[in-house]
Tab-separated table of C-alpha atoms and ligand atoms in Angstrom:
chain	number	residue	atom	x	y	z
U	12	UNK	CA	23.491	-8.978	8.063
U	13	UNK	CA	20.999	-11.688	6.795
U	14	UNK	CA	17.151	-11.190	6.893
U	15	UNK	CA	14.349	-13.675	6.791
U	16	UNK	CA	12.493	-11.853	3.979
U	17	UNK	CA	13.600	-8.563	1.706
U	18	UNK	CA	10.376	-6.831	0.393
U	19	UNK	CA	11.624	-4.885	-3.061
U	20	UNK	CA	8.935	-2.361	-3.466
U	21	UNK	CA	6.759	-0.788	-0.744
U	22	UNK	CA	3.301	0.000	-2.299
U	23	UNK	CA	0.039	-1.684	-0.733
U	24	UNK	CA	1.594	-5.291	-1.594
U	25	UNK	CA	5.053	-4.886	-0.620
U	26	UNK	CA	4.439	-2.682	2.593
U	27	UNK	CA	1.575	-4.844	3.865
U	28	UNK	CA	3.411	-8.379	3.185
U	29	UNK	CA	6.580	-6.717	5.374
U	30	UNK	CA	4.444	-5.481	8.275
U	31	UNK	CA	2.420	-9.139	8.540
U	32	UNK	CA	5.790	-10.972	7.986
U	33	UNK	CA	7.302	-8.603	10.975
U	34	UNK	CA	3.911	-9.193	13.020
U	35	UNK	CA	4.447	-12.800	12.318
U	36	UNK	CA	8.251	-12.781	14.066
U	37	UNK	CA	10.086	-12.697	10.833
U	38	UNK	CA	13.454	-10.258	10.416
U	39	UNK	CA	12.289	-7.987	7.279
U	40	UNK	CA	13.872	-5.257	5.088
U	41	UNK	CA	11.943	-3.211	2.565
U	42	UNK	CA	14.038	-1.671	-0.538
U	43	UNK	CA	11.925	1.321	-2.094
U	44	UNK	CA	13.647	3.493	-4.729
U	45	UNK	CA	11.329	6.390	-4.166
U	46	UNK	CA	12.153	9.000	-1.174
U	47	UNK	CA	8.741	7.762	0.543
U	48	UNK	CA	7.091	4.489	0.880
U	49	UNK	CA	3.922	3.785	-0.265
U	50	UNK	CA	4.436	2.932	-3.868
U	51	UNK	CA	2.410	4.354	-6.777
U	52	UNK	CA	-1.111	3.820	-4.698
U	53	UNK	CA	-0.022	6.320	-1.929
U	54	UNK	CA	2.240	8.752	-3.765
U	55	UNK	CA	0.840	9.048	-7.043
U	56	UNK	CA	-2.417	6.819	-7.529
U	57	UNK	CA	-5.256	5.785	-5.225
U	58	UNK	CA	-4.783	8.463	-2.333
U	59	UNK	CA	-3.968	11.676	-4.087
U	60	UNK	CA	-6.605	10.915	-6.665
U	61	UNK	CA	-9.170	10.381	-4.019
U	62	UNK	CA	-8.591	13.794	-2.175
U	63	UNK	CA	-8.926	15.477	-5.546
U	64	UNK	CA	-12.247	13.588	-6.361
U	65	UNK	CA	-13.388	14.439	-3.062
U	66	UNK	CA	-12.374	18.010	-3.155
U	67	UNK	CA	-13.783	18.503	-6.814
U	68	UNK	CA	-16.953	16.849	-5.756
U	69	UNK	CA	-17.558	19.669	-2.919
U	70	UNK	CA	-16.799	22.120	-5.322
U	71	UNK	CA	-19.407	20.727	-7.876
U	72	UNK	CA	-21.610	20.627	-4.848
U	73	UNK	CA	-21.122	23.663	-3.811
U	74	UNK	CA	-22.213	25.161	-7.523
U	75	UNK	CA	-24.816	22.587	-8.555
U	76	UNK	CA	-26.127	20.169	-5.724
U	77	UNK	CA	-26.883	22.486	-2.464
U	78	UNK	CA	-29.614	25.147	-3.865
U	79	UNK	CA	-31.919	22.063	-4.087
U	80	UNK	CA	-31.455	21.611	-0.544
U	81	UNK	CA	-31.901	25.215	0.551
U	82	UNK	CA	-28.290	26.013	1.124
U	83	UNK	CA	-27.370	29.102	-1.338
U	84	UNK	CA	-23.839	29.658	-1.281
U	85	UNK	CA	-23.580	31.628	-4.477
U	86	UNK	CA	-21.152	30.548	-7.054
U	87	UNK	CA	-17.993	28.910	-5.399
U	88	UNK	CA	-14.483	30.332	-6.427
U	89	UNK	CA	-11.535	27.551	-7.015
U	90	UNK	CA	-8.458	27.750	-5.365
U	91	UNK	CA	-6.407	25.173	-7.126
U	92	UNK	CA	-3.452	25.512	-5.318
U	93	UNK	CA	-5.018	24.951	-2.025
U	94	UNK	CA	-6.809	22.210	-3.302
U	95	UNK	CA	-3.653	20.458	-4.382
U	96	UNK	CA	-2.047	21.309	-1.013
U	97	UNK	CA	-4.950	19.329	0.452
U	98	UNK	CA	-3.794	16.282	-1.808
U	99	UNK	CA	-0.177	16.674	-0.911
U	100	UNK	CA	-0.953	16.679	2.947
U	101	UNK	CA	-2.928	13.713	2.369
U	102	UNK	CA	-0.216	11.783	0.795
U	103	UNK	CA	2.273	13.081	3.418
U	104	UNK	CA	0.105	11.838	6.072
U	105	UNK	CA	-0.349	8.200	4.742
U	106	UNK	CA	3.292	7.843	3.463
U	107	UNK	CA	4.520	9.090	7.174
U	108	UNK	CA	2.105	6.208	8.525
U	109	UNK	CA	3.919	3.322	6.560
U	110	UNK	CA	7.378	4.732	8.110
U	111	UNK	CA	5.749	4.640	11.555
U	112	UNK	CA	4.739	1.026	10.685
U	113	UNK	CA	8.028	0.311	9.808
U	114	UNK	CA	9.482	1.493	12.797
U	115	UNK	CA	6.767	-0.164	15.248
U	116	UNK	CA	7.466	-3.533	13.545
U	117	UNK	CA	11.383	-3.158	13.241
U	118	UNK	CA	11.275	-3.475	9.473
U	119	UNK	CA	14.622	-2.094	7.881
U	120	UNK	CA	13.550	0.273	5.293
U	121	UNK	CA	16.569	0.643	2.661
U	122	UNK	CA	16.532	3.541	0.221
U	123	UNK	CA	18.011	2.615	-3.064
U	124	UNK	CA	16.955	0.507	-6.388
U	125	UNK	CA	16.766	-2.943	-5.693
U	126	UNK	CA	18.496	-5.997	-7.895
U	127	UNK	CA	18.281	-9.493	-7.280
U	128	UNK	CA	21.746	-10.526	-7.835
U	129	UNK	CA	20.559	-14.318	-7.377
U	130	UNK	CA	18.491	-16.405	-4.817
U	131	UNK	CA	19.138	-15.003	-1.677
U	132	UNK	CA	21.170	-12.059	-2.626
U	133	UNK	CA	20.006	-8.537	-3.491
U	134	UNK	CA	22.121	-5.254	-4.178
U	135	UNK	CA	20.693	-1.897	-3.477
U	136	UNK	CA	22.108	1.223	-5.367
U	137	UNK	CA	20.926	4.486	-3.431
U	138	UNK	CA	20.572	8.054	-5.118
U	139	UNK	CA	24.333	8.510	-4.741
U	140	UNK	CA	25.482	5.326	-6.391
U	141	UNK	CA	26.379	3.328	-3.418
U	142	UNK	CA	25.969	-0.184	-3.405
U	143	UNK	CA	25.066	-2.450	-0.630
U	144	UNK	CA	24.445	-6.168	-0.813
U	145	UNK	CA	21.860	-7.647	1.327
U	146	UNK	CA	21.059	-11.285	2.035
U	147	UNK	CA	17.860	-12.979	3.044
U	148	UNK	CA	16.097	-16.644	3.092
U	149	UNK	CA	13.032	-15.051	0.740
U	150	UNK	CA	12.779	-12.358	-1.753
U	151	UNK	CA	9.383	-10.863	-2.562
U	152	UNK	CA	9.439	-8.813	-5.988
U	153	UNK	CA	6.458	-6.094	-5.115
U	154	UNK	CA	8.071	-3.726	-7.723
U	155	UNK	CA	3.872	-2.743	-8.991
U	156	UNK	CA	3.310	-1.441	-12.667
U	157	UNK	CA	3.802	1.297	-14.435
U	158	UNK	CA	2.138	3.282	-17.259
U	159	UNK	CA	1.596	1.448	-20.236
U	160	UNK	CA	1.002	4.201	-23.253
U	161	UNK	CA	-1.435	3.170	-26.014
U	162	UNK	CA	-0.615	0.331	-27.547
U	163	UNK	CA	0.982	0.413	-30.656
U	164	UNK	CA	1.082	4.257	-30.386
U	165	UNK	CA	4.453	6.240	-29.838
U	166	UNK	CA	3.530	8.908	-27.117
U	167	UNK	CA	6.052	11.517	-25.788
U	168	UNK	CA	4.338	11.680	-22.244
U	169	UNK	CA	5.618	14.921	-21.134
U	170	UNK	CA	3.209	15.136	-17.933
U	171	UNK	CA	2.303	18.600	-18.527
U	172	UNK	CA	0.421	18.772	-21.938
U	173	UNK	CA	0.334	14.822	-22.644
U	174	UNK	CA	-0.118	13.383	-19.307
U	175	UNK	CA	-0.761	10.349	-17.461
U	176	UNK	CA	-2.024	9.710	-13.937
U	177	UNK	CA	0.720	11.320	-12.427
U	178	UNK	CA	0.584	14.329	-14.098
U	179	UNK	CA	-3.214	14.426	-14.198
U	180	UNK	CA	-2.953	14.677	-10.613
U	181	UNK	CA	-1.047	17.920	-10.354
U	182	UNK	CA	-2.255	19.993	-13.510
U	183	UNK	CA	-1.506	23.453	-12.228
U	184	UNK	CA	-4.623	25.069	-13.917
U	185	UNK	CA	-8.064	23.646	-15.267
U	186	UNK	CA	-7.425	22.871	-19.009
U	187	UNK	CA	-10.499	24.493	-21.251
U	188	UNK	CA	-10.487	21.191	-23.146
U	189	UNK	CA	-9.091	17.834	-21.938
U	190	UNK	CA	-9.011	14.697	-24.122
U	191	UNK	CA	-8.896	11.454	-22.207
U	192	UNK	CA	-7.639	8.659	-24.196
U	193	UNK	CA	-9.334	5.191	-22.755
U	194	UNK	CA	-12.576	5.230	-21.083
U	195	UNK	CA	-11.394	3.037	-18.124
U	196	UNK	CA	-11.065	3.586	-13.994
U	197	UNK	CA	-8.466	6.256	-14.477
U	198	UNK	CA	-9.914	7.998	-17.284
U	199	UNK	CA	-13.118	8.320	-15.813
U	200	UNK	CA	-11.914	9.275	-12.407
U	201	UNK	CA	-9.429	11.731	-13.375
U	202	UNK	CA	-11.787	13.029	-16.355
U	203	UNK	CA	-14.407	13.495	-13.225
U	204	UNK	CA	-12.029	15.715	-11.146
U	205	UNK	CA	-11.258	18.156	-14.287
U	206	UNK	CA	-14.805	18.007	-15.688
U	207	UNK	CA	-16.256	19.270	-12.421
U	208	UNK	CA	-13.653	21.970	-11.970
U	209	UNK	CA	-14.260	23.266	-15.373
U	210	UNK	CA	-13.086	21.662	-18.338
U	211	UNK	CA	-14.796	20.319	-21.270
U	212	UNK	CA	-13.786	16.641	-21.171
U	213	UNK	CA	-13.964	14.060	-24.249
U	214	UNK	CA	-13.066	10.348	-23.618
U	215	UNK	CA	-12.239	8.553	-26.285
U	216	UNK	CA	-12.568	4.711	-25.853
U	217	UNK	CA	-11.846	1.756	-28.154
U	218	UNK	CA	-14.756	-0.292	-26.889
U	219	UNK	CA	-18.456	0.283	-27.389
U	220	UNK	CA	-18.577	0.639	-23.832
U	221	UNK	CA	-17.027	2.529	-20.971
U	222	UNK	CA	-15.512	0.446	-18.156
U	223	UNK	CA	-15.346	-2.663	-20.094
U	224	UNK	CA	-15.621	-5.589	-18.298
U	225	UNK	CA	-18.008	-4.648	-15.695
U	226	UNK	CA	-21.680	-5.567	-15.713
U	227	UNK	CA	-23.101	-4.282	-18.917
U	228	UNK	CA	-26.473	-2.691	-17.130
U	229	UNK	CA	-23.980	-0.742	-14.670
U	230	UNK	CA	-21.981	0.497	-17.692
U	231	UNK	CA	-24.842	1.914	-19.733
U	232	UNK	CA	-26.165	3.720	-17.054
U	233	UNK	CA	-23.349	5.060	-15.726
U	234	UNK	CA	-22.366	6.185	-19.141
U	235	UNK	CA	-25.655	8.030	-19.297
U	236	UNK	CA	-24.827	9.677	-15.904
U	237	UNK	CA	-21.815	10.724	-16.689
U	238	UNK	CA	-23.241	12.070	-20.202
U	239	UNK	CA	-25.630	14.205	-17.921
U	240	UNK	CA	-22.785	15.681	-15.991
U	241	UNK	CA	-21.153	17.035	-19.330
U	242	UNK	CA	-18.753	14.451	-20.054
U	243	UNK	CA	-18.628	13.555	-23.860
U	244	UNK	CA	-17.977	10.147	-25.312
U	245	UNK	CA	-16.521	8.791	-28.481
U	246	UNK	CA	-16.924	5.096	-28.317
U	247	UNK	CA	-15.877	2.352	-30.601
U	248	UNK	CA	-12.881	4.807	-31.330
U	249	UNK	CA	-9.255	3.946	-31.581
U	250	UNK	CA	-6.660	6.661	-31.053
U	251	UNK	CA	-3.988	6.411	-33.300
U	252	UNK	CA	-1.926	9.352	-32.943
U	253	UNK	CA	-1.215	11.945	-29.862
U	254	UNK	CA	0.978	14.769	-30.694
U	255	UNK	CA	1.901	17.969	-29.107
U	256	UNK	CA	0.562	21.262	-31.234
U	257	UNK	CA	1.507	24.741	-29.895
U	258	UNK	CA	0.658	24.981	-26.562
U	259	UNK	CA	-1.758	21.759	-26.618
U	260	UNK	CA	-1.892	18.749	-28.334
U	261	UNK	CA	-3.881	16.910	-31.251
U	262	UNK	CA	-5.320	13.434	-30.730
U	263	UNK	CA	-6.393	11.732	-33.875
U	264	UNK	CA	-9.012	8.489	-33.675
U	265	UNK	CA	-10.830	6.269	-36.090
U	266	UNK	CA	-13.855	4.233	-35.773
U	267	UNK	CA	-12.979	0.780	-34.671
U	268	UNK	CA	-15.157	-0.544	-37.489
U	269	UNK	CA	-13.325	1.412	-40.130
U	270	UNK	CA	-14.039	4.616	-41.613
U	271	UNK	CA	-12.683	8.205	-41.429
U	272	UNK	CA	-9.903	9.432	-39.108
U	273	UNK	CA	-11.081	12.502	-36.898
U	274	UNK	CA	-8.456	14.943	-34.997
U	275	UNK	CA	-9.380	16.918	-32.061
U	276	UNK	CA	-7.296	19.886	-30.392
U	277	UNK	CA	-7.081	19.754	-26.496
U	278	UNK	CA	-5.137	21.851	-24.023
U	279	UNK	CA	-4.568	18.303	-22.170
U	280	UNK	CA	-4.659	14.984	-23.295
U	281	UNK	CA	-4.770	12.250	-20.338
U	282	UNK	CA	-3.588	8.825	-21.455
U	283	UNK	CA	-5.183	6.306	-19.406
U	284	UNK	CA	-4.556	3.146	-21.625
U	285	UNK	CA	-4.014	0.644	-18.791
U	286	UNK	CA	-0.629	-0.189	-16.871
U	287	UNK	CA	1.962	-2.929	-17.548
U	288	UNK	CA	3.892	-4.613	-14.656
U	289	UNK	CA	7.132	-3.016	-13.709
U	290	UNK	CA	10.527	-5.139	-13.864
U	291	UNK	CA	12.912	-3.233	-15.711
U	292	UNK	CA	16.373	-3.145	-14.255
U	293	UNK	CA	15.675	-5.947	-11.132
U	294	UNK	CA	17.862	-8.581	-12.830
U	295	UNK	CA	15.100	-11.076	-13.462
U	296	UNK	CA	16.615	-12.416	-16.479
U	297	UNK	CA	20.186	-12.778	-14.897
U	298	UNK	CA	18.306	-14.416	-11.602
U	299	UNK	CA	16.493	-16.807	-14.382
U	300	UNK	CA	13.093	-15.848	-13.230
U	301	UNK	CA	10.789	-16.384	-15.806
U	302	UNK	CA	8.020	-13.745	-17.108
U	303	UNK	CA	4.400	-15.002	-18.840
U	304	UNK	CA	3.404	-13.991	-22.095
U	305	UNK	CA	2.454	-10.382	-20.872
U	306	UNK	CA	5.291	-9.407	-19.056
U	307	UNK	CA	4.259	-10.390	-15.855
U	308	UNK	CA	6.322	-12.404	-13.224
U	309	UNK	CA	4.815	-15.925	-13.440
U	310	UNK	CA	3.816	-17.384	-10.143
U	311	UNK	CA	2.105	-20.616	-8.425
U	312	UNK	CA	-0.649	-20.752	-6.227
U	313	UNK	CA	1.898	-19.814	-3.339
U	314	UNK	CA	3.350	-16.668	-5.159
U	315	UNK	CA	6.229	-18.880	-5.824
U	316	UNK	CA	8.355	-17.957	-8.832
U	317	UNK	CA	10.610	-20.543	-10.748
U	318	UNK	CA	13.333	-19.824	-8.615
U	319	UNK	CA	13.141	-21.469	-5.164
U	320	UNK	CA	13.383	-18.407	-2.567
U	321	UNK	CA	11.988	-15.748	-4.942
U	322	UNK	CA	8.221	-14.868	-4.606
U	323	UNK	CA	6.053	-12.274	-6.089
U	324	UNK	CA	2.732	-10.065	-5.587
U	325	UNK	CA	0.682	-7.454	-6.526
U	326	UNK	CA	0.433	-5.243	-9.949
U	327	UNK	CA	3.658	-7.557	-11.077
U	328	UNK	CA	1.702	-10.495	-11.153
U	329	UNK	CA	-1.608	-11.915	-12.743
U	330	UNK	CA	-4.871	-10.804	-11.890
U	331	UNK	CA	-6.213	-7.228	-11.084
U	332	UNK	CA	-4.336	-4.346	-10.717
U	333	UNK	CA	-5.741	-3.272	-7.429
U	334	UNK	CA	-3.975	-2.108	-4.177
U	335	UNK	CA	-6.351	-4.257	-2.218
U	336	UNK	CA	-5.839	-7.593	-4.326
U	337	UNK	CA	-1.796	-6.603	-3.660
U	338	UNK	CA	-2.343	-6.190	-0.167
U	339	UNK	CA	-4.526	-9.517	0.584
U	340	UNK	CA	-1.771	-11.216	-1.308
U	341	UNK	CA	1.047	-9.444	0.910
U	342	UNK	CA	-0.555	-10.802	3.691
U	343	UNK	CA	-1.068	-14.360	1.910
U	344	UNK	CA	2.563	-14.463	1.326
U	345	UNK	CA	3.595	-13.445	4.761
U	346	UNK	CA	1.747	-16.139	6.632
U	347	UNK	CA	3.085	-18.676	3.910
U	348	UNK	CA	6.686	-17.644	4.648
U	349	UNK	CA	5.840	-17.618	8.287
U	350	UNK	CA	4.912	-21.613	7.673
U	351	UNK	CA	0.940	-20.633	7.846
U	352	UNK	CA	-1.506	-21.182	5.447
U	353	UNK	CA	-2.262	-18.017	3.374
U	354	UNK	CA	-4.904	-17.898	0.812
U	355	UNK	CA	-6.751	-15.316	-1.205
U	356	UNK	CA	-10.157	-15.562	-2.382
U	357	UNK	CA	-9.865	-14.302	-5.985
U	358	UNK	CA	-13.689	-14.921	-6.294
U	359	UNK	CA	-14.636	-12.199	-3.862
U	360	UNK	CA	-12.595	-9.332	-4.685
U	361	UNK	CA	-14.469	-5.984	-5.060
U	362	UNK	CA	-13.723	-3.298	-7.439
U	363	UNK	CA	-14.861	0.578	-7.090
U	364	UNK	CA	-14.558	3.409	-9.111
U	365	UNK	CA	-14.580	6.496	-7.177
U	366	UNK	CA	-16.617	8.820	-9.550
U	367	UNK	CA	-19.994	10.506	-8.405
U	368	UNK	CA	-21.997	8.366	-8.231
U	369	UNK	CA	-19.562	5.671	-7.087
U	370	UNK	CA	-19.595	2.205	-9.151
U	371	UNK	CA	-18.648	-0.851	-7.222
U	372	UNK	CA	-18.863	-4.700	-8.027
U	373	UNK	CA	-17.830	-7.969	-6.584
U	374	UNK	CA	-18.209	-11.199	-8.192
U	375	UNK	CA	-19.375	-12.291	-11.559
U	376	UNK	CA	-21.183	-10.117	-13.844
U	377	UNK	CA	-24.547	-11.140	-15.538
U	378	UNK	CA	-22.274	-11.646	-19.105
U	379	UNK	CA	-19.883	-13.478	-17.104
U	380	UNK	CA	-22.426	-15.874	-16.062
U	381	UNK	CA	-24.090	-16.111	-19.509
U	382	UNK	CA	-20.642	-16.982	-20.936
U	383	UNK	CA	-19.937	-19.826	-18.425
U	384	UNK	CA	-23.324	-21.371	-18.907
U	385	UNK	CA	-24.573	-20.864	-15.409
U	386	UNK	CA	-28.020	-20.520	-14.579
U	387	UNK	CA	-28.787	-17.476	-12.379
U	388	UNK	CA	-31.617	-15.154	-11.000
U	389	UNK	CA	-31.404	-11.267	-10.773
U	390	UNK	CA	-32.781	-9.040	-8.297
U	391	UNK	CA	-32.372	-5.188	-8.885
U	392	UNK	CA	-33.380	-2.200	-6.536
U	393	UNK	CA	-33.140	1.511	-7.793
U	394	UNK	CA	-32.371	4.173	-5.150
U	395	UNK	CA	-35.442	6.242	-6.518
U	396	UNK	CA	-37.194	4.254	-4.012
U	397	UNK	CA	-35.221	4.150	-1.274
U	398	UNK	CA	-36.192	6.880	1.314
U	399	UNK	CA	-32.580	8.086	2.368
U	400	UNK	CA	-31.806	8.362	-1.169
U	401	UNK	CA	-34.536	10.659	-1.820
U	402	UNK	CA	-33.768	12.754	1.480
U	403	UNK	CA	-30.335	13.531	-0.143
U	404	UNK	CA	-31.137	13.798	-3.508
U	405	UNK	CA	-28.989	10.910	-4.155
U	406	UNK	CA	-31.609	8.727	-6.200
U	407	UNK	CA	-29.433	7.927	-9.115
U	408	UNK	CA	-28.510	3.998	-9.293
U	409	UNK	CA	-29.408	0.874	-8.311
U	410	UNK	CA	-28.251	-2.172	-6.752
U	411	UNK	CA	-28.354	-5.654	-8.807
U	412	UNK	CA	-27.621	-9.131	-7.339
U	413	UNK	CA	-26.762	-12.247	-9.149
U	414	UNK	CA	-27.990	-15.579	-7.596
U	415	UNK	CA	-27.326	-19.220	-8.618
U	416	UNK	CA	-31.033	-20.186	-9.767
U	417	UNK	CA	-30.844	-23.582	-7.735
U	418	UNK	CA	-29.123	-22.859	-4.859
U	419	UNK	CA	-29.632	-19.297	-4.333
U	420	UNK	CA	-25.686	-18.536	-3.834
U	421	UNK	CA	-24.966	-15.191	-4.426
U	422	UNK	CA	-22.507	-15.187	-7.561
U	423	UNK	CA	-22.001	-11.323	-8.178
U	424	UNK	CA	-23.310	-7.921	-6.652
U	425	UNK	CA	-23.141	-4.353	-8.721
U	426	UNK	CA	-24.151	-1.064	-7.306
U	427	UNK	CA	-24.133	2.167	-8.862
U	428	UNK	CA	-25.124	5.104	-6.473
U	429	UNK	CA	-23.928	7.318	-3.620
U	430	UNK	CA	-21.692	5.175	-1.389
U	431	UNK	CA	-21.710	2.222	-3.409
U	432	UNK	CA	-18.092	1.778	-2.532
U	433	UNK	CA	-18.756	1.129	0.950
U	434	UNK	CA	-22.337	-0.771	0.505
U	435	UNK	CA	-20.505	-3.122	-1.510
U	436	UNK	CA	-18.974	-4.943	1.308
U	437	UNK	CA	-21.975	-6.358	2.955
U	438	UNK	CA	-22.236	-8.311	-0.330
U	439	UNK	CA	-18.519	-9.203	-0.364
U	440	UNK	CA	-18.809	-10.373	3.075
U	441	UNK	CA	-22.006	-12.593	2.258
U	442	UNK	CA	-20.061	-14.183	-0.606
U	443	UNK	CA	-17.290	-14.982	1.357
U	444	UNK	CA	-19.539	-17.062	3.602
U	445	UNK	CA	-21.325	-18.616	0.818
U	446	UNK	CA	-24.469	-16.552	1.869
U	447	UNK	CA	-27.670	-16.630	-0.386
U	448	UNK	CA	-29.648	-13.853	-1.566
U	449	UNK	CA	-32.504	-15.145	0.924
U	450	UNK	CA	-29.838	-14.589	3.767
U	451	UNK	CA	-29.226	-10.940	2.702
U	452	UNK	CA	-32.664	-10.091	2.213
U	453	UNK	CA	-33.670	-11.561	5.795
U	454	UNK	CA	-30.763	-9.702	7.436
U	455	UNK	CA	-32.247	-6.451	9.233
U	456	UNK	CA	-31.026	-3.336	7.800
U	457	UNK	CA	-31.020	-0.185	9.498
U	458	UNK	CA	-33.519	2.338	8.269
U	459	UNK	CA	-33.440	4.576	6.788
U	460	UNK	CA	-30.165	3.880	5.112
U	461	UNK	CA	-28.784	3.680	1.316
U	462	UNK	CA	-27.971	0.119	2.366
U	463	UNK	CA	-31.590	-1.124	2.468
U	464	UNK	CA	-31.498	-0.966	-1.212
U	465	UNK	CA	-29.263	-3.823	-1.100
U	466	UNK	CA	-31.766	-5.869	1.185
U	467	UNK	CA	-34.393	-4.771	-1.299
U	468	UNK	CA	-32.390	-6.036	-4.680
U	469	UNK	CA	-31.560	-9.321	-2.452
U	470	UNK	CA	-35.369	-9.892	-1.974
U	471	UNK	CA	-36.104	-8.926	-5.389
U	472	UNK	CA	-33.638	-11.819	-6.384
U	473	UNK	CA	-35.033	-14.834	-4.303
U	474	UNK	CA	-38.934	-13.338	-4.210
U	475	UNK	CA	-40.153	-9.784	-4.248
U	476	UNK	CA	-38.821	-6.364	-2.765
U	477	UNK	CA	-41.134	-4.581	-0.237
U	478	UNK	CA	-40.896	-1.004	-1.580
U	479	UNK	CA	-41.622	-1.454	-5.355
F	528	NAI	P1	-8.045	0.235	-17.945
F	528	NAI	O1	-7.403	-1.162	-18.230
F	528	NAI	O2	-9.129	0.152	-16.889
F	528	NAI	O3	-8.752	1.117	-19.015
F	528	NAI	C1	-8.174	1.344	-20.268
F	528	NAI	C2	-9.107	1.647	-21.482
F	528	NAI	O4	-8.144	1.930	-22.533
F	528	NAI	C3	-9.616	0.307	-21.834
F	528	NAI	O5	-10.997	0.551	-21.891
F	528	NAI	C4	-9.174	0.268	-23.073
F	528	NAI	O6	-10.347	-0.325	-24.185
F	528	NAI	C5	-8.943	1.630	-23.795
F	528	NAI	N1	-7.991	2.072	-24.966
F	528	NAI	C6	-6.776	1.003	-25.145
F	528	NAI	N2	-5.999	1.421	-26.337
F	528	NAI	C7	-6.815	2.392	-26.671
F	528	NAI	C8	-6.998	3.204	-27.704
F	528	NAI	N3	-6.002	3.106	-28.751
F	528	NAI	N4	-7.770	4.280	-28.290
F	528	NAI	C9	-8.879	4.356	-27.359
F	528	NAI	N5	-8.949	3.469	-26.316
F	528	NAI	C10	-7.938	2.400	-26.045
F	528	NAI	O7	-6.577	1.283	-17.442
F	528	NAI	P2	-6.328	2.534	-16.592
F	528	NAI	O8	-7.858	3.309	-16.645
F	528	NAI	O9	-5.391	2.973	-17.345
F	528	NAI	O10	-6.231	1.801	-15.327
F	528	NAI	C11	-4.742	1.235	-14.777
F	528	NAI	C12	-4.921	0.196	-14.104
F	528	NAI	O11	-5.018	0.906	-12.632
F	528	NAI	C13	-6.186	-0.364	-14.031
F	528	NAI	O12	-6.012	-2.072	-13.825
F	528	NAI	C14	-7.501	-0.413	-12.815
F	528	NAI	O13	-8.003	-0.988	-12.471
F	528	NAI	C15	-6.230	0.329	-11.599
F	528	NAI	N6	-6.877	1.539	-11.165
F	528	NAI	C16	-7.779	1.298	-10.486
F	528	NAI	C17	-8.725	2.483	-9.783
F	528	NAI	C18	-9.483	1.647	-8.839
F	528	NAI	O14	-9.966	1.045	-8.465
F	528	NAI	N7	-10.388	2.833	-8.416
F	528	NAI	C19	-8.414	3.863	-10.218
F	528	NAI	C20	-7.262	4.026	-11.158
F	528	NAI	C21	-6.468	2.730	-11.365
């Protein structure tokens, strides 16, 4: 049977594209090699890590945060098996949710590994080795990404002692010493989980700052906060070797600026040095689909590859490797395939680091504006001056707004603080509508809320805040 669309991969990019295309009246099939839908995000990424981040934060709060509020609970006891069961149950309900959406929208889910035979033809090999051939007007590559490993270093990731994020969310006991290679999002999120549960965590990062690419003010203050929580950092340090040793492993790093190498021991090493587009076995070369110099499927502004009828979205193409960016591309492409005008605004894609406190940003950083020679104004407001934050003992952090010096149009927003990942969206919506810091500062915000700090930072950008 011929489909309008075959989507290869059921992560946030693929499954959302499939649902939207079906909602718009197209006949859709999704090919997925995993036993469950949802891709990396739902099965081994965003969703399980958030279950562990929340549970480990509750554990940490019970031990360290409640006493000051007059809640005396004694020393909490960790039941790691139960915490992992909560994570597994969270994954199960989410992947089942995708199955439900496929049924509801009459999408054919086909288990197996998809390979593009040519434009319009996909072969699918299932677990039993059986092959079937499917036909469609359009093929969407949504195969996501895989662990990149450490550039230039050969590391045997066994997912027990030397782990990627996949093994990092299923350790069977809390390591005494954990070394995290890479101070990016995965390293700091999963490092936080195991730190809260009792591990001594050392992050070794190549750059001089953590969260490279984030606003400088934010990453500096964030590092101080994590250090206060007990996370140790070796910055400007290049990891040159990771090897198993006895029941643990040894990590060797050297100063990027040159100097003596250091070797440290770890019970578990988390490799969090980025991800790479996943295109292996897809038949792209045979089908003539061109990749760019970083191994990503090359696309134009409408997600078209160089081969007519073959499209690509999500982590396998350029842009930030974020689930919500993939989802929005999925929607836009489905609309295009249905004859509408799908579009993604790449200037307004929020990013959130789900640590405690959270770090969230949207739009340009101060460093980017400087580099682009754009004249800007800055408004900052600390949570120490926010009543709700004081009431919750959540005064760590600040809101920073960047606006165009002449037009006052908001160009970027950066928040570090409790609930930053929720608050960032009011800045995103404002930016989507081309709003100014005055618009934001004049919008009535409920009192007392953490979000008032966003309003105050906006007031600080175009004139003066009230509470400072
Ligand atoms: P990343 O690119 O965010 O960070 C990797 C870090 O490793 C960089 O800071 C880099 O300088 C460092 N590094 C590379 N080679 C090194 C070496 N030899 N020695 C020391 N440091 C080295 O990658 P990460 O954290 O693995 O995440 C992968 C992808 O997944 C990212 O695109 C990220 O955006 C996404 N992700 C997003 C999440 C979120 O939005 N909350 C959560 C988890 C992942």
